[in-house]
Coordinates of C-alpha atoms and ligand atoms in Angstrom, one line a residue:
M284 CA 27.4 -9.4 31.0
S285 CA 25.1 -7.5 28.6
K286 CA 24.3 -4.0 28.4
Q287 CA 20.8 -3.4 29.4
F288 CA 18.5 -0.6 27.7
D289 CA 14.9 0.4 28.0
V290 CA 14.4 0.3 24.4
I291 CA 16.9 -1.0 21.5
V292 CA 16.2 0.2 18.3
I293 CA 17.3 -1.8 15.3
G294 CA 18.2 0.4 11.9
A295 CA 18.8 4.4 12.1
G296 CA 17.0 5.2 9.0
P297 CA 14.2 8.0 9.3
G298 CA 11.9 5.3 11.0
G299 CA 14.7 4.0 13.6
Y300 CA 16.6 7.2 14.3
I301 CA 13.4 9.4 14.9
A302 CA 12.1 6.6 17.4
A303 CA 15.2 6.7 19.2
I304 CA 15.2 10.3 19.8
R305 CA 11.7 10.6 20.9
A306 CA 12.1 7.7 23.2
A307 CA 15.1 9.3 24.9
Q308 CA 13.2 12.8 25.1
L309 CA 10.7 11.0 27.1
G310 CA 13.1 9.6 29.5
M311 CA 14.3 6.0 28.4
N312 CA 17.4 4.7 28.1
V313 CA 17.9 4.0 24.4
A314 CA 20.6 2.2 22.2
C315 CA 20.4 2.2 18.5
I316 CA 22.0 -0.1 16.1
D317 CA 22.9 0.5 12.3
E318 CA 24.9 -1.5 9.9
W319 CA 25.2 1.0 7.2
K320 CA 28.9 2.0 6.0
N321 CA 30.4 4.8 4.3
S322 CA 33.1 4.3 1.7
T323 CA 35.8 4.3 4.6
G324 CA 33.9 1.8 6.6
G325 CA 32.5 4.3 9.1
P326 CA 28.9 4.5 10.1
A327 CA 26.4 6.2 7.7
L328 CA 23.3 6.9 9.4
G329 CA 20.1 7.9 8.1
G330 CA 19.1 4.7 6.3
T331 CA 18.1 4.2 2.6
C332 CA 16.6 8.0 2.9
T333 CA 19.9 9.6 3.5
N334 CA 22.4 7.2 1.8
V335 CA 20.8 6.1 -1.3
G336 CA 17.1 7.5 -1.4
C337 CA 15.3 11.0 -0.6
I338 CA 18.5 13.2 -0.2
P339 CA 20.8 12.1 -2.8
S340 CA 18.1 11.8 -5.3
K341 CA 17.0 15.2 -4.4
A342 CA 20.7 16.7 -4.6
L343 CA 21.0 15.3 -8.3
L344 CA 17.6 16.5 -9.2
Q345 CA 18.8 19.9 -8.2
S346 CA 22.1 20.1 -9.9
S347 CA 20.3 18.8 -13.1
E348 CA 17.4 21.3 -13.1
H349 CA 20.1 24.1 -12.6
F350 CA 22.0 22.7 -15.8
H351 CA 18.6 22.7 -17.4
H352 CA 17.7 25.9 -16.6
A353 CA 21.2 27.2 -17.8
N354 CA 21.0 25.9 -21.2
H355 CA 17.1 26.1 -21.9
H356 CA 15.5 29.1 -19.5
F357 CA 18.6 31.5 -18.8
A358 CA 18.0 33.2 -22.3
E359 CA 14.4 34.1 -21.7
H360 CA 15.6 36.2 -18.9
G361 CA 18.2 37.8 -20.9
I362 CA 21.1 35.8 -19.5
S363 CA 23.4 34.6 -22.1
A364 CA 25.6 31.6 -21.1
S365 CA 27.1 29.5 -23.9
D366 CA 29.0 26.4 -23.7
V367 CA 27.6 25.3 -20.5
K368 CA 29.1 22.1 -19.3
M369 CA 28.2 19.4 -16.5
D370 CA 30.9 18.0 -14.6
V371 CA 29.2 14.7 -13.7
A372 CA 32.0 13.8 -11.1
K373 CA 31.7 17.1 -9.4
M374 CA 27.6 16.9 -9.3
V375 CA 27.9 13.2 -7.8
A376 CA 30.9 14.5 -5.1
R377 CA 28.4 17.2 -4.3
K378 CA 25.6 14.8 -3.7
D379 CA 28.1 12.8 -1.4
T380 CA 29.1 15.9 0.5
V381 CA 25.2 16.4 1.4
V382 CA 24.8 12.9 2.2
K383 CA 27.8 13.0 4.5
Q384 CA 26.4 16.4 6.2
N385 CA 23.0 14.4 6.9
N386 CA 25.1 11.1 8.0
D387 CA 27.0 13.3 10.7
G388 CA 24.1 15.5 11.7
I389 CA 21.9 12.2 12.7
L390 CA 25.0 10.9 14.8
Y391 CA 25.2 14.3 16.4
L392 CA 21.6 14.2 17.1
L393 CA 21.8 10.7 18.8
K394 CA 24.6 12.0 21.1
K395 CA 22.9 15.0 21.7
N396 CA 19.9 12.9 23.0
K397 CA 22.2 10.6 24.8
V398 CA 21.2 7.4 22.7
S399 CA 23.9 4.8 22.6
F400 CA 24.8 4.3 19.1
F401 CA 26.4 0.7 17.9
H402 CA 27.6 0.3 14.7
G403 CA 27.0 -3.3 13.2
R404 CA 24.2 -5.6 12.5
G405 CA 21.6 -6.3 15.2
S406 CA 20.4 -9.6 15.4
F407 CA 17.9 -11.5 17.8
V408 CA 19.5 -14.0 20.2
K409 CA 16.5 -14.9 22.7
A410 CA 13.9 -13.5 24.4
G411 CA 14.2 -13.7 28.3
D412 CA 12.6 -12.6 31.6
G413 CA 14.3 -9.0 31.1
G414 CA 13.4 -8.5 27.5
Y415 CA 15.1 -9.3 24.5
E416 CA 18.7 -10.2 23.9
I417 CA 20.2 -8.8 20.6
K418 CA 23.6 -9.4 19.5
V419 CA 25.8 -6.5 17.5
T420 CA 28.4 -7.8 15.2
G421 CA 30.4 -5.6 12.9
A422 CA 32.4 -2.6 14.0
S423 CA 30.9 -2.9 17.5
E424 CA 30.7 -6.5 18.8
E425 CA 28.2 -6.3 21.9
T426 CA 25.4 -8.2 23.5
L427 CA 22.6 -6.1 24.5
L428 CA 19.4 -6.7 26.5
G429 CA 16.4 -4.6 25.9
K430 CA 13.1 -4.4 27.7
Q431 CA 11.4 -3.5 24.3
V432 CA 12.5 -3.3 20.8
I433 CA 11.7 -1.0 17.6
I434 CA 12.6 -2.8 14.5
A435 CA 13.2 -0.2 11.8
T436 CA 15.1 -2.2 9.0
G437 CA 13.7 -0.8 5.9
S438 CA 13.6 -2.2 2.5
N439 CA 15.7 -3.2 -0.6
A440 CA 15.2 -2.4 -4.3
R441 CA 13.4 -5.3 -5.7
A442 CA 15.4 -7.1 -8.7
L443 CA 13.6 -8.2 -11.9
P444 CA 13.6 -12.3 -11.3
G445 CA 16.9 -13.8 -13.1
T446 CA 18.5 -10.2 -13.5
P447 CA 20.2 -9.5 -10.3
F448 CA 21.6 -5.8 -9.7
D449 CA 25.4 -5.7 -10.6
E450 CA 25.3 -1.8 -10.1
E451 CA 27.5 -1.6 -13.1
N452 CA 25.2 -2.2 -16.0
I453 CA 22.0 -3.2 -14.0
L454 CA 21.3 -0.7 -11.4
S455 CA 19.1 -0.4 -8.4
N456 CA 18.5 3.2 -6.8
D457 CA 22.2 2.8 -5.5
G458 CA 24.0 2.5 -8.5
A459 CA 21.7 4.9 -10.3
L460 CA 22.9 7.6 -7.8
R461 CA 26.5 6.8 -8.7
I462 CA 26.6 7.1 -12.3
G463 CA 29.8 8.5 -13.3
A464 CA 29.3 9.9 -16.7
V465 CA 26.1 10.7 -18.8
P466 CA 24.7 7.5 -20.5
K467 CA 24.0 8.2 -23.9
K468 CA 21.0 5.9 -23.7
L469 CA 19.5 5.1 -20.3
G470 CA 16.9 2.5 -19.8
L471 CA 14.6 2.1 -16.9
I472 CA 12.1 -0.4 -15.9
G473 CA 8.9 1.0 -14.1
S474 CA 7.7 4.5 -14.5
G475 CA 7.1 4.8 -10.6
V476 CA 8.6 7.4 -8.3
I477 CA 12.2 6.3 -8.8
G478 CA 11.7 5.7 -12.5
L479 CA 10.5 9.3 -13.1
E480 CA 12.9 11.0 -10.7
M481 CA 16.1 9.3 -12.0
G482 CA 14.7 9.2 -15.6
S483 CA 14.5 13.2 -15.2
V484 CA 17.9 13.3 -13.9
W485 CA 19.4 11.8 -16.8
R486 CA 17.3 13.3 -19.4
R487 CA 18.2 16.9 -18.3
L488 CA 21.8 16.1 -18.8
G489 CA 21.2 14.9 -22.3
S490 CA 20.7 11.0 -22.1
E491 CA 18.1 9.3 -24.3
V492 CA 15.6 8.0 -21.8
T493 CA 13.5 5.2 -22.1
I494 CA 10.9 4.0 -19.5
L495 CA 9.2 0.6 -19.9
E496 CA 6.2 0.3 -17.5
G497 CA 4.2 -2.8 -17.2
L498 CA 0.7 -1.1 -16.1
P499 CA -1.1 0.1 -19.0
T500 CA -2.0 3.4 -17.2
F501 CA 0.5 6.0 -16.1
L502 CA 1.0 6.6 -12.4
G503 CA -2.1 4.7 -11.5
A504 CA -2.1 5.7 -7.8
V505 CA -2.3 9.4 -8.7
D506 CA -5.6 11.4 -9.7
E507 CA -6.1 10.6 -13.5
Q508 CA -6.5 14.5 -14.4
I509 CA -3.1 15.1 -12.6
A510 CA -1.4 12.3 -13.9
K511 CA -2.4 13.1 -17.7
E512 CA -1.3 16.7 -17.1
A513 CA 2.2 15.5 -15.9
K514 CA 2.4 12.7 -18.3
K515 CA 2.0 15.7 -21.3
A516 CA 4.7 17.6 -19.5
F517 CA 7.0 14.5 -19.5
D518 CA 6.4 13.9 -23.1
K519 CA 7.4 17.3 -23.9
Q520 CA 10.8 16.7 -22.3
G521 CA 11.6 13.8 -24.1
L522 CA 11.1 11.1 -21.5
K523 CA 10.0 8.1 -23.7
I524 CA 7.5 6.3 -21.6
E525 CA 6.2 3.1 -22.9
L526 CA 3.4 1.9 -21.2
G527 CA 2.0 -1.8 -21.2
A528 CA 5.5 -3.3 -21.9
I529 CA 6.2 -6.7 -21.2
V530 CA 9.8 -7.1 -20.5
G531 CA 11.4 -10.3 -21.6
E532 CA 15.2 -11.5 -21.6
I533 CA 17.7 -9.2 -20.5
K534 CA 21.4 -9.6 -21.8
I535 CA 24.6 -7.7 -20.8
G536 CA 27.1 -7.3 -23.6
K537 CA 30.5 -5.2 -24.3
A538 CA 28.0 -2.5 -25.7
G539 CA 25.8 -2.2 -22.7
V540 CA 22.7 -3.9 -21.9
S541 CA 19.8 -5.1 -24.3
I542 CA 16.3 -5.8 -23.3
A543 CA 13.8 -7.7 -25.4
W544 CA 10.3 -6.4 -24.5
T545 CA 6.6 -6.5 -26.1
N546 CA 4.9 -3.2 -26.5
A547 CA 1.3 -2.8 -26.1
K548 CA 0.3 -3.7 -29.5
G549 CA 2.1 -7.1 -28.9
E550 CA 5.1 -6.2 -31.4
A551 CA 8.4 -7.9 -30.0
L552 CA 11.0 -5.2 -29.6
L553 CA 14.7 -4.8 -28.5
L554 CA 15.6 -1.9 -26.4
E555 CA 19.7 -1.3 -26.2
V556 CA 21.1 1.1 -23.5
D557 CA 24.5 1.7 -22.0
K558 CA 22.8 1.4 -18.6
L559 CA 19.5 0.0 -17.1
I560 CA 17.7 1.3 -14.1
V561 CA 15.5 -1.4 -12.5
S562 CA 13.0 0.6 -10.3
I563 CA 9.8 -1.6 -9.7
G564 CA 9.4 -1.2 -6.2
R565 CA 11.0 -2.3 -3.1
V566 CA 11.0 -5.2 -0.8
P567 CA 11.0 -5.3 3.2
N568 CA 14.2 -6.1 4.7
T569 CA 14.5 -8.6 7.6
T570 CA 17.8 -10.0 6.4
G571 CA 20.0 -10.7 9.3
L572 CA 17.4 -10.1 12.1
N573 CA 17.4 -13.8 12.9
A574 CA 13.8 -13.2 13.3
D575 CA 13.2 -17.1 13.8
A576 CA 15.1 -17.0 17.1
V577 CA 12.2 -15.2 18.6
G578 CA 9.4 -16.4 16.3
L579 CA 8.6 -13.0 14.9
K580 CA 5.8 -13.0 12.3
L581 CA 6.2 -12.1 8.7
D582 CA 3.9 -11.8 6.1
E583 CA 3.9 -13.7 2.3
R584 CA 5.6 -10.3 1.2
G585 CA 8.3 -10.7 3.8
A586 CA 7.1 -7.4 5.8
I587 CA 6.7 -7.8 9.6
V588 CA 3.1 -8.3 10.7
V589 CA 2.1 -5.3 12.9
D590 CA -1.1 -3.9 14.2
D591 CA -2.6 -0.4 13.8
L592 CA -0.7 0.6 16.6
C593 CA 2.7 -0.8 15.1
Q594 CA 2.9 -3.8 17.7
T595 CA 4.5 -7.1 16.3
N596 CA 3.1 -10.8 17.5
L597 CA 5.9 -10.4 20.3
P598 CA 5.0 -8.6 23.5
G599 CA 7.4 -5.4 23.7
V600 CA 8.5 -5.7 20.1
W601 CA 7.4 -3.1 17.7
A602 CA 8.2 -2.4 13.9
V603 CA 7.8 0.8 11.8
G604 CA 8.4 2.3 8.4
D605 CA 9.4 0.5 5.2
V606 CA 9.6 -2.8 7.0
V607 CA 5.9 -2.8 7.7
R608 CA 2.4 -2.1 5.8
G609 CA 1.8 0.8 4.5
P610 CA 3.5 3.6 1.8
M611 CA 7.2 3.2 1.8
L612 CA 7.7 7.1 2.6
A613 CA 10.4 8.6 5.0
H614 CA 7.8 10.7 6.8
K615 CA 5.5 7.8 7.5
A616 CA 8.3 5.6 8.8
E617 CA 9.1 9.1 11.2
E618 CA 5.6 9.4 12.3
E619 CA 5.4 5.8 13.3
G620 CA 8.6 5.9 15.2
V621 CA 7.4 8.8 17.2
A622 CA 4.0 7.3 17.8
V623 CA 5.5 4.1 19.1
A624 CA 7.9 5.7 21.2
E625 CA 4.9 7.9 22.6
R626 CA 2.8 4.8 23.3
M627 CA 5.8 3.0 25.2
A628 CA 5.7 5.9 27.2
G629 CA 2.1 5.5 28.0
Q630 CA 0.8 8.3 25.7
H631 CA -1.4 8.1 22.8
G632 CA 0.9 8.4 19.7
H633 CA -1.4 8.5 16.4
V634 CA -0.5 8.3 12.5
N635 CA -3.4 9.4 10.3
F636 CA -2.8 7.4 7.2
N637 CA -5.3 9.9 5.5
T638 CA -3.3 12.7 5.5
I639 CA 0.2 11.2 4.3
P640 CA 1.1 13.5 1.9
W641 CA 3.1 12.1 -1.5
V642 CA 5.4 14.1 -3.6
I643 CA 7.1 13.0 -6.6
Y644 CA 10.0 15.6 -7.2
T645 CA 10.2 16.0 -11.2
S646 CA 9.6 18.9 -13.2
P647 CA 6.4 19.7 -12.8
E648 CA 6.4 18.4 -9.1
I649 CA 3.3 16.1 -8.3
A650 CA 1.9 16.2 -4.9
W651 CA -1.3 14.9 -3.3
V652 CA -2.9 14.2 -0.3
G653 CA -6.1 12.4 0.7
Q654 CA -8.3 10.8 -1.9
T655 CA -8.3 10.9 -5.6
E656 CA -11.5 11.7 -7.8
Q657 CA -11.4 8.0 -8.9
Q658 CA -11.2 6.8 -5.3
L659 CA -14.2 9.0 -4.4
K660 CA -16.5 7.7 -7.4
V661 CA -15.7 3.9 -6.3
A662 CA -16.5 4.8 -2.7
G663 CA -19.8 6.2 -4.0
R664 CA -19.3 9.5 -2.4
A665 CA -20.6 12.8 -3.6
Y666 CA -17.9 15.4 -4.1
K667 CA -17.4 19.0 -5.7
S668 CA -14.2 19.5 -7.5
G669 CA -12.5 22.7 -8.1
T670 CA -9.2 23.4 -10.4
F671 CA -7.1 26.2 -11.0
P672 CA -4.0 26.4 -13.6
F673 CA -0.6 27.9 -12.6
L674 CA -1.0 29.7 -16.2
A675 CA -3.6 32.1 -14.7
N676 CA -1.2 32.6 -11.4
G677 CA 1.0 35.8 -11.4
R678 CA 3.9 34.3 -9.3
A679 CA 4.1 31.4 -11.6
R680 CA 4.0 33.5 -14.8
A681 CA 6.9 35.5 -13.1
L682 CA 8.9 32.3 -12.5
G683 CA 8.2 31.2 -15.9
D684 CA 6.9 27.9 -14.9
T685 CA 3.1 27.7 -15.6
T686 CA 2.5 24.2 -16.0
G687 CA 0.0 22.4 -14.2
M688 CA -3.0 23.0 -11.6
V689 CA -3.9 22.7 -8.2
K690 CA -7.3 20.4 -8.0
M691 CA -9.2 20.3 -4.8
L692 CA -12.1 17.7 -4.0
A693 CA -14.6 18.6 -1.2
D694 CA -17.4 16.6 0.2
A695 CA -20.8 17.6 -1.8
T696 CA -22.7 18.3 1.5
T697 CA -20.3 19.1 4.2
D698 CA -17.6 21.0 2.0
E699 CA -14.8 19.4 4.0
I700 CA -11.6 18.6 1.6
L701 CA -11.4 15.1 0.9
G702 CA -8.2 15.6 -1.4
V703 CA -5.9 17.9 -3.1
H704 CA -3.9 17.1 -6.0
I705 CA -1.2 19.3 -7.5
V706 CA 1.0 19.1 -10.5
G707 CA 3.5 22.1 -11.0
P708 CA 6.0 24.4 -9.5
M709 CA 6.8 23.7 -5.8
A710 CA 3.9 21.2 -5.6
S711 CA 5.9 19.9 -2.7
E712 CA 5.9 23.1 -0.5
L713 CA 2.2 23.9 -1.4
I714 CA 0.7 20.7 -0.4
S715 CA 1.7 21.0 3.4
E716 CA -1.1 23.7 3.6
C717 CA -3.5 21.2 2.6
V718 CA -2.3 18.5 4.8
V719 CA -2.8 21.1 7.7
A720 CA -6.5 21.6 6.3
M721 CA -7.1 18.2 6.2
E722 CA -5.9 17.5 9.7
F723 CA -8.3 20.2 11.0
R724 CA -10.9 19.0 8.9
A725 CA -11.2 22.1 6.9
S726 CA -13.8 22.9 4.4
S727 CA -12.9 24.2 1.0
E728 CA -14.6 27.4 2.2
D729 CA -12.2 27.7 5.1
I730 CA -9.3 27.6 2.6
A731 CA -11.0 30.0 0.3
R732 CA -11.6 32.7 3.2
I733 CA -7.8 32.8 4.2
C734 CA -5.8 35.7 3.1
H735 CA -3.0 34.4 0.8
A736 CA 0.3 36.3 0.1
H737 CA 0.4 37.8 -3.4
P738 CA 2.1 36.9 -5.5
S739 CA 2.4 33.7 -4.3
L740 CA 1.9 30.2 -5.8
S741 CA -0.2 29.4 -2.8
E742 CA -2.8 31.6 -4.4
A743 CA -3.5 28.7 -7.0
T744 CA -4.6 26.7 -3.7
K745 CA -6.9 29.3 -2.5
E746 CA -8.5 29.6 -6.3
A747 CA -8.7 26.1 -6.5
A748 CA -10.9 26.2 -3.1
L749 CA -12.9 29.2 -4.8
A750 CA -13.5 26.9 -7.8
V751 CA -15.0 24.2 -5.8
D752 CA -18.0 26.8 -5.2
K753 CA -17.6 28.1 -8.9
R754 CA -16.2 31.4 -7.9
T755 CA -12.5 31.8 -8.9
L756 CA -11.5 35.2 -9.2
N757 CA -8.3 35.3 -11.5
F758 CA -9.6 32.8 -14.2
Ligands
FAD203 P1 15.5 2.7 5.9 O1 15.8 4.1 5.5 O2 15.7 1.6 4.9 O3 16.6 2.6 7.1 C1 16.9 1.0 7.6 C2 18.1 1.0 8.3 O4 18.3 -0.1 8.9 C3 19.3 1.1 7.2 O5 20.3 1.9 7.9 C4 19.8 -0.3 7.3 O6 21.4 -0.4 7.3 C5 19.6 -0.7 9.0 N1 19.4 -2.1 9.2 C6 18.8 -2.9 8.6 N2 19.0 -4.3 8.8 C7 19.7 -4.2 10.1 C8 20.1 -5.0 11.0 N3 19.9 -6.3 11.3 N4 21.1 -4.4 11.9 C9 21.3 -3.1 11.9 N5 21.0 -2.4 11.1 C10 19.9 -2.8 10.3 N6 10.7 8.8 0.7 C11 10.2 10.0 0.9 O7 9.4 10.3 1.8 N7 10.6 11.1 0.1 C12 11.5 10.9 -0.9 O8 11.8 11.8 -1.6 C13 12.0 9.6 -1.2 N8 12.8 9.4 -2.2 C14 13.4 8.3 -2.3 C15 14.4 8.0 -3.3 C16 14.8 6.7 -3.5 C17 15.7 6.6 -4.6 C18 14.5 5.6 -2.6 C19 15.0 4.3 -2.9 C20 13.4 6.1 -1.7 C21 13.0 7.1 -1.5 N9 12.1 7.2 -0.7 C22 11.6 8.8 -0.2 C23 11.5 6.2 0.2 C24 12.4 6.1 1.9 O9 13.9 6.4 1.5 C25 12.0 5.2 2.8 O10 10.6 5.5 3.0 C26 12.5 5.6 4.2 O11 14.3 5.4 4.1 C27 12.1 4.4 5.1 O12 12.8 4.6 6.3 P2 13.2 3.4 7.3 O13 13.6 4.1 8.6 O14 11.9 2.4 7.4 O15 14.1 2.4 6.6
NAI204 P1 7.0 2.4 -7.4 O1 6.1 1.1 -6.7 O2 6.8 3.8 -7.4 O3 6.9 1.9 -9.0 C1 7.4 0.8 -9.4 C2 6.7 0.7 -11.1 O4 7.0 -0.5 -11.9 C3 5.1 0.6 -10.9 O5 4.7 1.7 -11.9 C4 4.8 -0.9 -11.5 O6 3.8 -0.9 -12.3 C5 6.2 -1.1 -12.5 N1 6.6 -2.6 -12.4 C6 6.4 -3.3 -11.7 N2 7.0 -4.6 -12.0 C7 7.5 -4.4 -13.4 C8 7.9 -5.0 -14.5 N3 8.1 -6.5 -14.2 N4 7.9 -4.6 -15.5 C9 7.5 -3.3 -16.1 N5 7.2 -2.4 -14.8 C10 6.8 -2.9 -13.7 O7 8.4 1.8 -7.1 P2 9.9 2.6 -7.1 O8 9.9 3.8 -8.2 O9 10.9 1.5 -7.4 O10 10.1 3.1 -5.9 C11 10.0 2.5 -4.6 C12 9.4 3.2 -3.5 O11 10.5 4.3 -3.0 C13 8.3 3.9 -3.9 O12 7.0 3.5 -4.0 C14 8.0 5.2 -2.9 O13 7.4 4.6 -1.8 C15 9.5 5.1 -2.4 N6 10.2 6.4 -3.2 C16 9.6 7.6 -2.8 C17 10.0 9.0 -3.5 C18 9.2 10.1 -3.2 O14 8.7 10.3 -2.0 N7 9.3 11.1 -3.9 C19 11.2 9.0 -4.6 C20 11.3 7.7 -4.8 C21 11.1 6.5 -4.1

């Protein structure tokens, strides 16, 4: 006899566990299935984000930034610290502790909300009168029946054709977060978000880092002015980023990994490194779902096809997060999870794709929301632009972190904010004000008229808003 639920959620990453909690809050009887195992075989909830993504990468970024500060910035504050050493094993162990705290926190949250958790793989058996039969295999062995199903099975790292990840020499994000000693030479393929964040971690710890990027432009999705400013900072840090690179044969030898590649000038070169991280994007994960058993439709990329409401081609089956179209971001997955649970309860859950913020957690941080200047030009939209450099911000000077700027774009006629782009200190936090403003369809004048605390980095946002109207006060 199968256990019956109103909703079965497959996957306990940010999309799945949040959807499960919200559905339970709305009075549904919810099951959540996840197969991720920790080092002792127990459940490790939170998906890619918690186990091998957002959380562990930020833990390593924090540790490596402390190390960098101790070596390079303490002295200017009058602090002398000689012989500063990094114990990589301890840094990685701390990261593992942070991950475990999050894993356990999510399990607690499911219990608190009376969501039944099953540790194992969930796969479709068949569609029946009462809904969908889902088999769980693994630590839990059960057959469940759900009136409705939410698929939140996430994504996996994309490998280069013919070069599978061995997580020893050729690393995905998983292996990249478990490197046990500082590699003398580190290679990365792809200067996207993971390439820059992981490259920064190991560069700060002393690796010679080379990133081979296929495209001729740096961070093509980012506002050009911001990307240019960020590139200057990364060049200064010694992150070697080769644009327009064509990667050829990759060989693993006793001494490490050798990568044959051709540079933008067409010269054939060889890059020899101790470890190679391949960060060329991610592919949706539907392995193990047995999608064919119920006729679930996938697109040519392997993503589950959904409409604007996250409904699949099957009645009562929804899909959210990395396994569907749209940006592969934890907060996007969460918003979709909440919206789907609310739609199931007859409410009007909504995700505004235009106000999903992006953050790259390098130093300086890069964050943006809305449209870039290039997108506005292509769309033929008349706009005004205002920028303000952190160099002229008192708090940034006190912090000793004056790289970058805030750039605000507003409609030429209505003054509605169309996009905000930040490169600089705490851009990840500063962007929230801009997201709120855009959600409320604020004008740049609205931000300019709001009292911002002094001294604070957020004054740079206010000044960028004043700059839209050509009336900055501090620059
Ligand atoms: P996932 O988090 O991938 O979760 C899917 C879950 O489903 C997994 O636990 C998996 O085990 C489980 N599963 C899959 N199939 C089955 C099955 N058949 N049965 C049972 N369980 C199954 N995003 C940000 O917003 N900010 C960041 O700073 C950030 N940093 C990142 C850093 C790295 C290195 C990486 C790789 C990603 C990062 N991301 C970040 C992206 C973020 O991790 C993803 O967008 C997010 O995890 C997607 O959530 P999800 O719930 O869709 O899928
Ligand atoms: P990405 O899409 O950010 O970057 C991939 C890069 O690899 C691109 O610049 C692309 O041009 C390049 N590339 C692709 N094929 C190539 C090839 N054969 N040779 C050379 N270059 C090639 O993907 P990434 O960095 O793997 O990250 C995956 C996703 O994970 C991100 O898109 C993002 O959604 C998420 N993520 C989010 C983070 C955040 O929010 N801070 C942090 C890390 C990941």
